[in-house]
Coordinates of C-alpha atoms and ligand atoms in Angstrom, one line a residue:
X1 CA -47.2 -5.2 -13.3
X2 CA -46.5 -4.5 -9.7
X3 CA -49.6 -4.6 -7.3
X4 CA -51.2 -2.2 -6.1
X5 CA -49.0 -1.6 -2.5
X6 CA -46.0 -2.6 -4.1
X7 CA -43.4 0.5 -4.7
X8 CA -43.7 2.1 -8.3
X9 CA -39.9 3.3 -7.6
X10 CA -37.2 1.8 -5.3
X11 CA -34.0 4.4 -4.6
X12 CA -31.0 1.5 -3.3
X13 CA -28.0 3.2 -2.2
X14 CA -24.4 0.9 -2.3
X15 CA -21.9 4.0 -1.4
X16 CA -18.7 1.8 -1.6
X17 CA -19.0 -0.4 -4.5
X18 CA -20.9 -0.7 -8.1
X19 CA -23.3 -3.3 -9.3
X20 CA -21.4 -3.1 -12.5
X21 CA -18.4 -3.7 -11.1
X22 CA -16.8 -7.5 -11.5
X23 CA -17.2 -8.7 -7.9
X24 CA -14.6 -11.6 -6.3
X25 CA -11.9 -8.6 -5.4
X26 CA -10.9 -5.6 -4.2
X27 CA -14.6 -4.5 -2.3
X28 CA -16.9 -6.1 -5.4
X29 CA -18.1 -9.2 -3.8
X30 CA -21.6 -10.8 -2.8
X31 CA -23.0 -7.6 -2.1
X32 CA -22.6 -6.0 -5.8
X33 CA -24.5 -9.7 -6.8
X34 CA -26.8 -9.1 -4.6
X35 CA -28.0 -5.4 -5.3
X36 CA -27.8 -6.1 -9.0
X37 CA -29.9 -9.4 -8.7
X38 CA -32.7 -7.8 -6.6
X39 CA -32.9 -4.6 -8.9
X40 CA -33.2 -6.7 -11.8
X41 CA -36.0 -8.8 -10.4
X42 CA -37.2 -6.2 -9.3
X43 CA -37.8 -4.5 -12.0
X44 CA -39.0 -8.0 -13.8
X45 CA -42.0 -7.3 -11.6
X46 CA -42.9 -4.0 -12.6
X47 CA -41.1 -1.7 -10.2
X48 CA -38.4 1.0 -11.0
X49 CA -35.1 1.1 -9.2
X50 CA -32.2 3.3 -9.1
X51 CA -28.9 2.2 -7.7
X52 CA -26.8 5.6 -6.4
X53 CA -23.0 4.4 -5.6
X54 CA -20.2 6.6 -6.3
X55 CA -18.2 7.2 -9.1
X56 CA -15.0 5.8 -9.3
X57 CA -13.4 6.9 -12.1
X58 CA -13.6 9.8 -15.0
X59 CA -14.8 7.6 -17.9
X60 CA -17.9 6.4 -15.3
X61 CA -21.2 7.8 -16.8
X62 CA -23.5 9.5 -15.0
X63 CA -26.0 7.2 -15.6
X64 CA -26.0 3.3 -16.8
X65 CA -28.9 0.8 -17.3
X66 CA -28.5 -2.2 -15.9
X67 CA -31.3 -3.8 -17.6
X68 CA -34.9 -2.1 -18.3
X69 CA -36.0 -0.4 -15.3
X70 CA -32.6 -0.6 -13.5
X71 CA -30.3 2.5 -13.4
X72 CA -27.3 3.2 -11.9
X73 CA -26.8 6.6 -11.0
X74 CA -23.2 7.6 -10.1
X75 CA -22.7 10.3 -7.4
X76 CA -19.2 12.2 -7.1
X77 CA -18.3 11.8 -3.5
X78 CA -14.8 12.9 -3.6
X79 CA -11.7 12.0 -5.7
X80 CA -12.7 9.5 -8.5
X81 CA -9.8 7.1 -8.0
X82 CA -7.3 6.5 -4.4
X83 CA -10.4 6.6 -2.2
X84 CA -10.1 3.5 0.0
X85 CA -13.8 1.8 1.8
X86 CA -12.1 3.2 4.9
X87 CA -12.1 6.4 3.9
X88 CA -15.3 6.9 2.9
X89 CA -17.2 8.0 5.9
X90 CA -15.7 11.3 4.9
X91 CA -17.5 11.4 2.0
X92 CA -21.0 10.7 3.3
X93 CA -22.0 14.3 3.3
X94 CA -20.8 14.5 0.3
X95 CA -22.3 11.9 -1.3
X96 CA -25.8 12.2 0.3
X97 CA -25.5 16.0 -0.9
X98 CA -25.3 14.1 -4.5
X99 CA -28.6 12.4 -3.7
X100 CA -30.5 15.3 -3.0
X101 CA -29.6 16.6 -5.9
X102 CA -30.6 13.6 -7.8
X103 CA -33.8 14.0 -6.0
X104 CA -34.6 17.7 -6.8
X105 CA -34.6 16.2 -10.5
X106 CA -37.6 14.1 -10.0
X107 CA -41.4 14.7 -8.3
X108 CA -41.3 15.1 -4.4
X109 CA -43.2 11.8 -4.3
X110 CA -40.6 9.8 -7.0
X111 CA -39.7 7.3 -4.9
X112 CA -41.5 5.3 -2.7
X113 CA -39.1 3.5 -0.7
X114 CA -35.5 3.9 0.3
X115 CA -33.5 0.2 0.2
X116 CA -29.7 0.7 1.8
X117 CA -27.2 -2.0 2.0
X118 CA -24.1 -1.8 4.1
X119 CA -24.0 0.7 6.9
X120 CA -22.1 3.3 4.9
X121 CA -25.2 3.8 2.6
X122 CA -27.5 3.3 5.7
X123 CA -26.2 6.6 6.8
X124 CA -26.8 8.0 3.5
X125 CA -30.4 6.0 3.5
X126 CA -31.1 7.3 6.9
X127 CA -31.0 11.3 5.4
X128 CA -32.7 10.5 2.0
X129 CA -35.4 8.2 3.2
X130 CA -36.4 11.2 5.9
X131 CA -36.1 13.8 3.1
X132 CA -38.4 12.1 0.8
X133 CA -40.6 10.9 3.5
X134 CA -40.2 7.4 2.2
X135 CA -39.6 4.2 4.2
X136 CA -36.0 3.2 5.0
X137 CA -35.5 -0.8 4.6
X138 CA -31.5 -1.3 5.5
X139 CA -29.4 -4.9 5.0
X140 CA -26.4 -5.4 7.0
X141 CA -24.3 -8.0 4.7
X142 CA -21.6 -7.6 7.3
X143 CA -21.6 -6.2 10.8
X144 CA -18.6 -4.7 12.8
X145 CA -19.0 -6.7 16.4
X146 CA -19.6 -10.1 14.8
X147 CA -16.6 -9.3 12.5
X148 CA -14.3 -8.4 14.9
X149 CA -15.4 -11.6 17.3
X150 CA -13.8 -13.8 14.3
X151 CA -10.8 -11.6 13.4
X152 CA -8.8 -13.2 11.2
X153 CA -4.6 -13.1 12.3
X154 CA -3.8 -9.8 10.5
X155 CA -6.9 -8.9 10.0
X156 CA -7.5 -5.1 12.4
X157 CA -10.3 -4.9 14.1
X158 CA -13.3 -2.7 12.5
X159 CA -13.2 0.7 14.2
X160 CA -15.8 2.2 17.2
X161 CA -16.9 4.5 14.2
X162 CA -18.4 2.0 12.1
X163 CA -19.8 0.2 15.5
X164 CA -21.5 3.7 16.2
X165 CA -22.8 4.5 12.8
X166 CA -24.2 0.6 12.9
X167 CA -26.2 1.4 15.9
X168 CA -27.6 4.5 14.3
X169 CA -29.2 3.0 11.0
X170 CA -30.4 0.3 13.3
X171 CA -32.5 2.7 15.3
X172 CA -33.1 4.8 11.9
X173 CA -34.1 1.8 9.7
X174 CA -37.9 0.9 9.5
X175 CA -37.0 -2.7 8.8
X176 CA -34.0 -4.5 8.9
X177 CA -33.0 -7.2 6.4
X178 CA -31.0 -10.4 8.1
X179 CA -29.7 -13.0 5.8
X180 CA -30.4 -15.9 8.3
X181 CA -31.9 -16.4 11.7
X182 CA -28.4 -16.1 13.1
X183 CA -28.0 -12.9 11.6
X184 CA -31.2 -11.7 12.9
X185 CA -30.4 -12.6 16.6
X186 CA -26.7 -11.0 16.4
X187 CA -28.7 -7.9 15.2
X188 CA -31.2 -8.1 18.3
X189 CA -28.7 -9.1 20.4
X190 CA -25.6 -7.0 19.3
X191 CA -27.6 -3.9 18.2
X192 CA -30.7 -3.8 20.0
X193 CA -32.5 -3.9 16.9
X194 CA -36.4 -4.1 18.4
X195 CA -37.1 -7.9 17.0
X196 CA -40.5 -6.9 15.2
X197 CA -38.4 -4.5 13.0
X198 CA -36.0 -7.5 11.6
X199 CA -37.0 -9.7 8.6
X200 CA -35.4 -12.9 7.5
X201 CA -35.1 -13.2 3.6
X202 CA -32.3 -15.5 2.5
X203 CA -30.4 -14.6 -0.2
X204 CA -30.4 -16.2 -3.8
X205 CA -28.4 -18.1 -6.6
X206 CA -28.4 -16.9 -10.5
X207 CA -30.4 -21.3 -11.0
X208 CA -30.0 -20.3 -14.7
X209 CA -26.2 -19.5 -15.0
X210 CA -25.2 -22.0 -12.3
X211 CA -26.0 -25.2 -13.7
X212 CA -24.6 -28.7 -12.9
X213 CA -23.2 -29.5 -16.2
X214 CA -19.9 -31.7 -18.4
X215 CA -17.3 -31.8 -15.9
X216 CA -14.9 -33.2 -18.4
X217 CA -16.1 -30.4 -21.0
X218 CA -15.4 -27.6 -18.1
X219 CA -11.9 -29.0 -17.4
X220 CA -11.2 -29.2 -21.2
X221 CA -12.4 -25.3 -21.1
X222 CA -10.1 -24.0 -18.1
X223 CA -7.1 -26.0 -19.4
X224 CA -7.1 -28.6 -16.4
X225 CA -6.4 -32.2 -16.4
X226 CA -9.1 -34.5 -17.4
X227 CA -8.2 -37.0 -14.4
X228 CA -6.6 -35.9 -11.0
X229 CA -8.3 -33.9 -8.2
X230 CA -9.3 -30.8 -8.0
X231 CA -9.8 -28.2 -4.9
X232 CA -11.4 -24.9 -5.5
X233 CA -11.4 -21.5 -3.6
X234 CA -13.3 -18.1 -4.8
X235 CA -13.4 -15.2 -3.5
X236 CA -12.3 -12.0 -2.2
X237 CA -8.6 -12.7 -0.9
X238 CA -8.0 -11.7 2.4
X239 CA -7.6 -13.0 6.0
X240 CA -11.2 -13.1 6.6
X241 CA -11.9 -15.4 4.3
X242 CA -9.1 -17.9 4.8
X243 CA -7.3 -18.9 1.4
X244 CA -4.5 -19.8 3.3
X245 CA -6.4 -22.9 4.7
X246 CA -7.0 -24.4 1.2
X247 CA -3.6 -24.0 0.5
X248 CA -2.3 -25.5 3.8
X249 CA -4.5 -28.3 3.3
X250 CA -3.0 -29.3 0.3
X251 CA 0.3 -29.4 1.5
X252 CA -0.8 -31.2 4.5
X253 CA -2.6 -33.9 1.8
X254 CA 0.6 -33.9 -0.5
X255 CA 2.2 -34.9 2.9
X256 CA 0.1 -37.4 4.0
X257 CA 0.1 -38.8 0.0
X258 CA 3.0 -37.9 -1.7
X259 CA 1.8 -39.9 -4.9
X260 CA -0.9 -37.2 -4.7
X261 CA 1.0 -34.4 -6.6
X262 CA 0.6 -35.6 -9.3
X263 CA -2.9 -35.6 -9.7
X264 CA -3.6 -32.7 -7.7
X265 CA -4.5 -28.9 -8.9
X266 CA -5.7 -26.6 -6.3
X267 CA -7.4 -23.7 -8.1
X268 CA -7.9 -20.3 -6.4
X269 CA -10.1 -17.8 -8.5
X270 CA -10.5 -14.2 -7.4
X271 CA -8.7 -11.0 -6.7
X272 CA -6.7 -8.9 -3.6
X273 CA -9.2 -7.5 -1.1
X274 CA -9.4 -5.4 2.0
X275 CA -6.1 -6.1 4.2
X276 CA -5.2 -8.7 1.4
X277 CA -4.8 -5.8 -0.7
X278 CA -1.7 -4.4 1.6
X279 CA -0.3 -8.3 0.8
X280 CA -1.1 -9.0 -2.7
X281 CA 1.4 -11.5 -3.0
X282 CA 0.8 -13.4 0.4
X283 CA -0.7 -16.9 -0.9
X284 CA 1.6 -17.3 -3.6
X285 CA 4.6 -16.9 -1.0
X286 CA 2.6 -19.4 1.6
X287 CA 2.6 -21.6 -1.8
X288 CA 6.0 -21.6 -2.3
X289 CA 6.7 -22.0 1.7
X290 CA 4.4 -24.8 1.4
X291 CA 6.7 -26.6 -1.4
X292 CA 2.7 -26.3 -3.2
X293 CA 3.7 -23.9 -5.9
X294 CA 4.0 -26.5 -9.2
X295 CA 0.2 -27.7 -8.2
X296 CA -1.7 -24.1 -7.5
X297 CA -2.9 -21.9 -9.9
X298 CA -4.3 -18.4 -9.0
X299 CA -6.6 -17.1 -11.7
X300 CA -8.1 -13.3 -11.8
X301 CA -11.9 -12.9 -11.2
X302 CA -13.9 -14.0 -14.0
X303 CA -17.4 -13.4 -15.0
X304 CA -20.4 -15.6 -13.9
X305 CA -20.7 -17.9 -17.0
X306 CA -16.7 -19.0 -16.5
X307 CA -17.3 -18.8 -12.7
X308 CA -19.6 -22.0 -13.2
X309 CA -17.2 -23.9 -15.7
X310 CA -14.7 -23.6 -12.9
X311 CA -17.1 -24.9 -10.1
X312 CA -18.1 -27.5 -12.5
X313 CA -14.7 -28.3 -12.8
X314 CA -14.0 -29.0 -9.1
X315 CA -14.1 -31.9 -7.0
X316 CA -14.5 -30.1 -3.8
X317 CA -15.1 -26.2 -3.3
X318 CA -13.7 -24.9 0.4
X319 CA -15.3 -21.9 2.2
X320 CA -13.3 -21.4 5.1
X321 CA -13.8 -18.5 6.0
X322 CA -13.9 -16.7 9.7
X323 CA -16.7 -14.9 9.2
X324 CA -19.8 -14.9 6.6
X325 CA -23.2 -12.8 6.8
X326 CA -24.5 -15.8 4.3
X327 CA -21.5 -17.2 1.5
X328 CA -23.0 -16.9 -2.0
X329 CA -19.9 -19.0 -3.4
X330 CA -21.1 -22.1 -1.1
X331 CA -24.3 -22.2 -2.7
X332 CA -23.2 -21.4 -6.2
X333 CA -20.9 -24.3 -6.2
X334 CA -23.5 -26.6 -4.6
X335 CA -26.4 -25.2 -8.1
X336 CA -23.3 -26.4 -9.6
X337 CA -23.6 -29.8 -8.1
X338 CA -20.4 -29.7 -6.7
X339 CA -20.2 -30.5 -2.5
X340 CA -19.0 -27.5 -0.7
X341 CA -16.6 -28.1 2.8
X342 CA -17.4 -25.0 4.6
X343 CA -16.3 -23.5 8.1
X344 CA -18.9 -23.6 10.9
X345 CA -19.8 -20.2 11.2
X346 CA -22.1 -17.0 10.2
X347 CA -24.6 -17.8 7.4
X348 CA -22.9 -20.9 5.9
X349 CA -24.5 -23.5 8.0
X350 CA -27.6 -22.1 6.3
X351 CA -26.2 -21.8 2.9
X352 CA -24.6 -25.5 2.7
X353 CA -27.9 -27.6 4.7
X354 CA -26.8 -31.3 4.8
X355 CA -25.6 -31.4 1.7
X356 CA -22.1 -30.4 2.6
X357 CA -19.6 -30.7 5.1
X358 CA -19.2 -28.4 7.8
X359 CA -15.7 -28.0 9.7
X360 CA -15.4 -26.9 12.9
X361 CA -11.8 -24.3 13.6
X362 CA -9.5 -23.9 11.2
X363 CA -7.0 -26.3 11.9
X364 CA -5.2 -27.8 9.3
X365 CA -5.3 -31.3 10.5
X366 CA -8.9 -31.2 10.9
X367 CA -9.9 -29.8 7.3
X368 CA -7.8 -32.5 5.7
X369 CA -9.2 -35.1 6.8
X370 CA -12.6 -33.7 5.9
X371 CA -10.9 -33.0 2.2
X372 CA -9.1 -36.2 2.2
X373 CA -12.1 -38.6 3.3
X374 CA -14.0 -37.2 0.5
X375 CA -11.4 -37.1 -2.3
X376 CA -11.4 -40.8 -1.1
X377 CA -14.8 -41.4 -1.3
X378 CA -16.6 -40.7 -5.0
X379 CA -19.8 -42.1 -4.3
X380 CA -20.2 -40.0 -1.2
X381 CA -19.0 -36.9 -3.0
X382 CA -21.9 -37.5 -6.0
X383 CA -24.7 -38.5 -3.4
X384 CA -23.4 -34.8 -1.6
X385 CA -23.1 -33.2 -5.2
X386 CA -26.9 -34.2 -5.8
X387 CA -27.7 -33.3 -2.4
X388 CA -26.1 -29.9 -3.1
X389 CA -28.3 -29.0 -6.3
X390 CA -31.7 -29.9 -4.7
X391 CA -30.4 -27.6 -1.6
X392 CA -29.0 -24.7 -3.9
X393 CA -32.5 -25.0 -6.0
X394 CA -34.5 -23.0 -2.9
X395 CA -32.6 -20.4 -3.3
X396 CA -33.2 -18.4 -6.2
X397 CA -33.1 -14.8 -6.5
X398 CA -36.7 -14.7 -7.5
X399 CA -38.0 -16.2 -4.0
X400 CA -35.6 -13.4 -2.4
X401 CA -37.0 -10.9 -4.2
X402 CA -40.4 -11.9 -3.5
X403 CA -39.6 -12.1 0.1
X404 CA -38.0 -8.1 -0.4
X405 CA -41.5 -7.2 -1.6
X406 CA -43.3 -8.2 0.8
X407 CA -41.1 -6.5 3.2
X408 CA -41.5 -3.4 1.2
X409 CA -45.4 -3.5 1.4
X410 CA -45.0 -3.5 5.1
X411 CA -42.8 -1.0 5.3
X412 CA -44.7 1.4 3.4
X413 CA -48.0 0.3 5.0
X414 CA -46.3 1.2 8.5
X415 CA -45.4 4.6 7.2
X416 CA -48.3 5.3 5.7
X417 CA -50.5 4.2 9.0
X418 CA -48.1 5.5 11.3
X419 CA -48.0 1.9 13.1
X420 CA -46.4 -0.8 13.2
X421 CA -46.9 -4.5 12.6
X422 CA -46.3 -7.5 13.6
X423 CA -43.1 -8.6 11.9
X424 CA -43.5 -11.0 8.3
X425 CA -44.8 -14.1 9.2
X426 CA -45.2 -15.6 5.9
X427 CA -43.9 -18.9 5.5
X428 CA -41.7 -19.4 2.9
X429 CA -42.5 -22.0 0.3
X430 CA -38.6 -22.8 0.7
X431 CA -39.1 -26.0 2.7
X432 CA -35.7 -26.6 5.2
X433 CA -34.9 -22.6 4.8
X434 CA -34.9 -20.9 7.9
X435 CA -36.8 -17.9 7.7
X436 CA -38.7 -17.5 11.2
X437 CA -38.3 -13.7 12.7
X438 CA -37.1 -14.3 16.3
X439 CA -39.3 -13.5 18.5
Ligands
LIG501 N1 -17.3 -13.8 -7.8 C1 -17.3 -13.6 -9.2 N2 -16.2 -13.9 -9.8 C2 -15.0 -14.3 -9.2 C3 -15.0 -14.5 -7.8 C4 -16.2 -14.2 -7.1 O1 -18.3 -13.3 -9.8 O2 -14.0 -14.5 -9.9 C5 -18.6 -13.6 -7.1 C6 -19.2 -14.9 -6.6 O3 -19.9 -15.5 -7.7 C7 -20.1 -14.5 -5.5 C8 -19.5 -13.2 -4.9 O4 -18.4 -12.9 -5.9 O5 -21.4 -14.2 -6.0 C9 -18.9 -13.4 -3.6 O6 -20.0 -13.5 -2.7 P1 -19.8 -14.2 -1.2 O7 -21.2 -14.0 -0.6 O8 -19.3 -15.5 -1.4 O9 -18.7 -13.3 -0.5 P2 -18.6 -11.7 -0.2 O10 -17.9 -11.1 -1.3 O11 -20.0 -11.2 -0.1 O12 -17.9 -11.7 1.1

């Protein structure tokens, strides 16, 4: 049962992309895991929540359960299909149009707190949240001017629009949601966000799906060899998140060790994404420029039960990305007990602790010879794979979720009162987790 200041119902808004949708391509990624876990724990604890995103196609429903107590409600904002993330901001009237609707349905006091995530549905969020009266609690996941600091090569930059409609849920939002102390400060110091309006909560990892387990067994599963090495990549492909690295890596190993080819499998599981989507066939051209095409296999997004056998399955998993707001993958593979080699920058730091390998750049050179003095090394990679499941263990979605509420309770208290306090101070029982509000 929830307590008594705790929201009875919860309206999140995710404009651009479905919790039901398989994440690791097109725009389904660690934000559709993240909506999804929260509104399930959520509503574990007693409180009602309604996703709104739009529809997407013609066989959509209206409405979906998710689990008991979790709906997703989907809102025609334009053509079903064709619709691109850039093209949305057109649709926003449209879509927040939908809501009201949705809202005329219900008692004028229904919900009790508006929850946005991404800046698209902040500007929804924004409108609803002052209709109903109701706090507006917004998350970022990513943010235009530290993207387009870390611009990938062929990557555009984000346009002043989204910059502007940033700034505006930043001023509209009662609280702000960072992923990470960095996150918080780029907020305060990109946005002007006031600091006693931003609260830390670190995101969370499904501890009962991804499970250290049979590595041999796993391998058996995906059809790999027993013996031999194996690199890992997952994800949404595009520039931003640097496939290309993994795969130059291994032709920079396979160079350094020709003998190494035969042993070697580099695996990269996920699905065409943002610009990627433009270049579907991009990584499997660099593969065959490379001379790596016999040793990579390139396998479509798979669900979260297979997604484990395949981190099981690794020796290493590389995040290299150029920009993260956190990295869910890195600490997935870590629950997994597999040791993550991850690029210095955004969230990750957080999200791999010492119990990975952080790489500064993305040079070639210097990410094989992080992958290579590990490949080389077993007993370091199992005293960093052990590392990695005691790290991944604080971070399960429950603790986030817990964290959420007690953001919430604030949130509403503030409205209700009509002032504000000091930001959450709580400490988090996640020893090592950064989770102070910047002062
Ligand atoms: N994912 C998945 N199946 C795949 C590939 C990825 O379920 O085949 C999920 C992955 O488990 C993770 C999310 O997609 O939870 C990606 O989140 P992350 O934070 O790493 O990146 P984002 O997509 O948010 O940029």
């Amino acid at each position: 049962m929830p307590v008594a200041q705790d929201p009875r119902r919860v309206a999140m808004i995710s404009v651009h992309t479905s919790p039901l949708e398989q994440p690791g391509t097109g725009d389904a990624g660690g934000m559709n895991v993240y909506v999804a876990e929260t509104a399930r724990e959520l509503a574990a604890r007693g409180v009602e929540v309604d996703i709104f995103t739009r529809r997407t196609s013609s066989e959509t429903p209206v409405e979906a359960e998710l689990v008991p107590g979790v709906r997703v409600r989907h809102v025609t904002a334009g053509p079903y299909e064709g619709l691109a993330k850039e093209d949305l901001p057109g649709q926003l009237c449209a879509f927040s149009a939908g809501i009201m609707q949705a809202g005329l349905s219900v008692p004028e006091d229904h919900y009790d707190l508006v929850h946005s995530h991404y800046w698209l549905s902040g500007q929804v969020g924004w409108l609803a949240a002052d209709r109903w009266r109701v706090a507006l609690v917004h998350t970022m996941h990513t943010m235009a001017r530290v993207k387009n600091r870390h611009l990938a090569t062929g990557d555009a930059p984000e346009p002043r629009g989204r910059e502007i409609g940033e700034v505006q849920v930043v001023e509209a939002a009662d609280r702000l949601i960072a992923n990470t102390d960095d996150e918080a400060r780029e907020l305060i110091e990109l946005y002007d966000a006031p600091p006693s309006t931003v609260s830390v909560v670190p995101p969370g990892v499904d501890l009962s799906t991804f499970t250290p387990g049979d590595r041999g067994a796993a391998r058996r599963e995906l059809g790999l060899p027993p013996d031999g090495e194996v690199l890992l990549f997952v994800g949404r492909i595009q520039p931003l998140k640097a496939p290309d690295v993994l795969l130059r890596v291994a032709g920079e190993l396979l160079v350094r060790d020709p003998a190494l080819r035969a042993r070697l499998t580099v695996a990269v599981v996920g699905g065409p994404s943002g610009s990627g989507l433009s270049r579907p066939h991009e990584l499997e051209e660099l593969a065959r420029t490379l001379g790596i095409e016999d040793v990579v296999r390139f396998v479509r997004p798979v669900d979260r039960a297979r997604l484990a056998q395949w981190y099981r399955a690794a020796d290493l998993v590389l995040v290299p990305s150029h920009s993260e707001s956190f990295g869910l993958v890195a600490v997935e593979a870590q629950a997994c007990g597999t040791p993550v080699v991850a690029a210095r920058v955004g969230g990750l730091p957080t999200a791999v602790g010492d119990a990975g390998v952080l790489v500064d750049g993305h040079a070639t050179a210097d990410w094989a010879t992080a992958v290579d003095g590990l490949l080389r090394d077993a007993p370091r990679r199992l005293e960093l794979g052990a590392a990695a499941v005691a790290h991944a263990a604080r971070f399960g979605w429950g603790a986030t979720t817990d964290r959420l509420l007690t953001v919430y309770r604030q949130a509403m208290r503030e409205r209700a009162s009509g002032t504000a306090e000091p930001s959450v101070d709580e400490p988090l029982a996640l020893a090592g987790v950064p989770t102070a509000v910047i002062p």
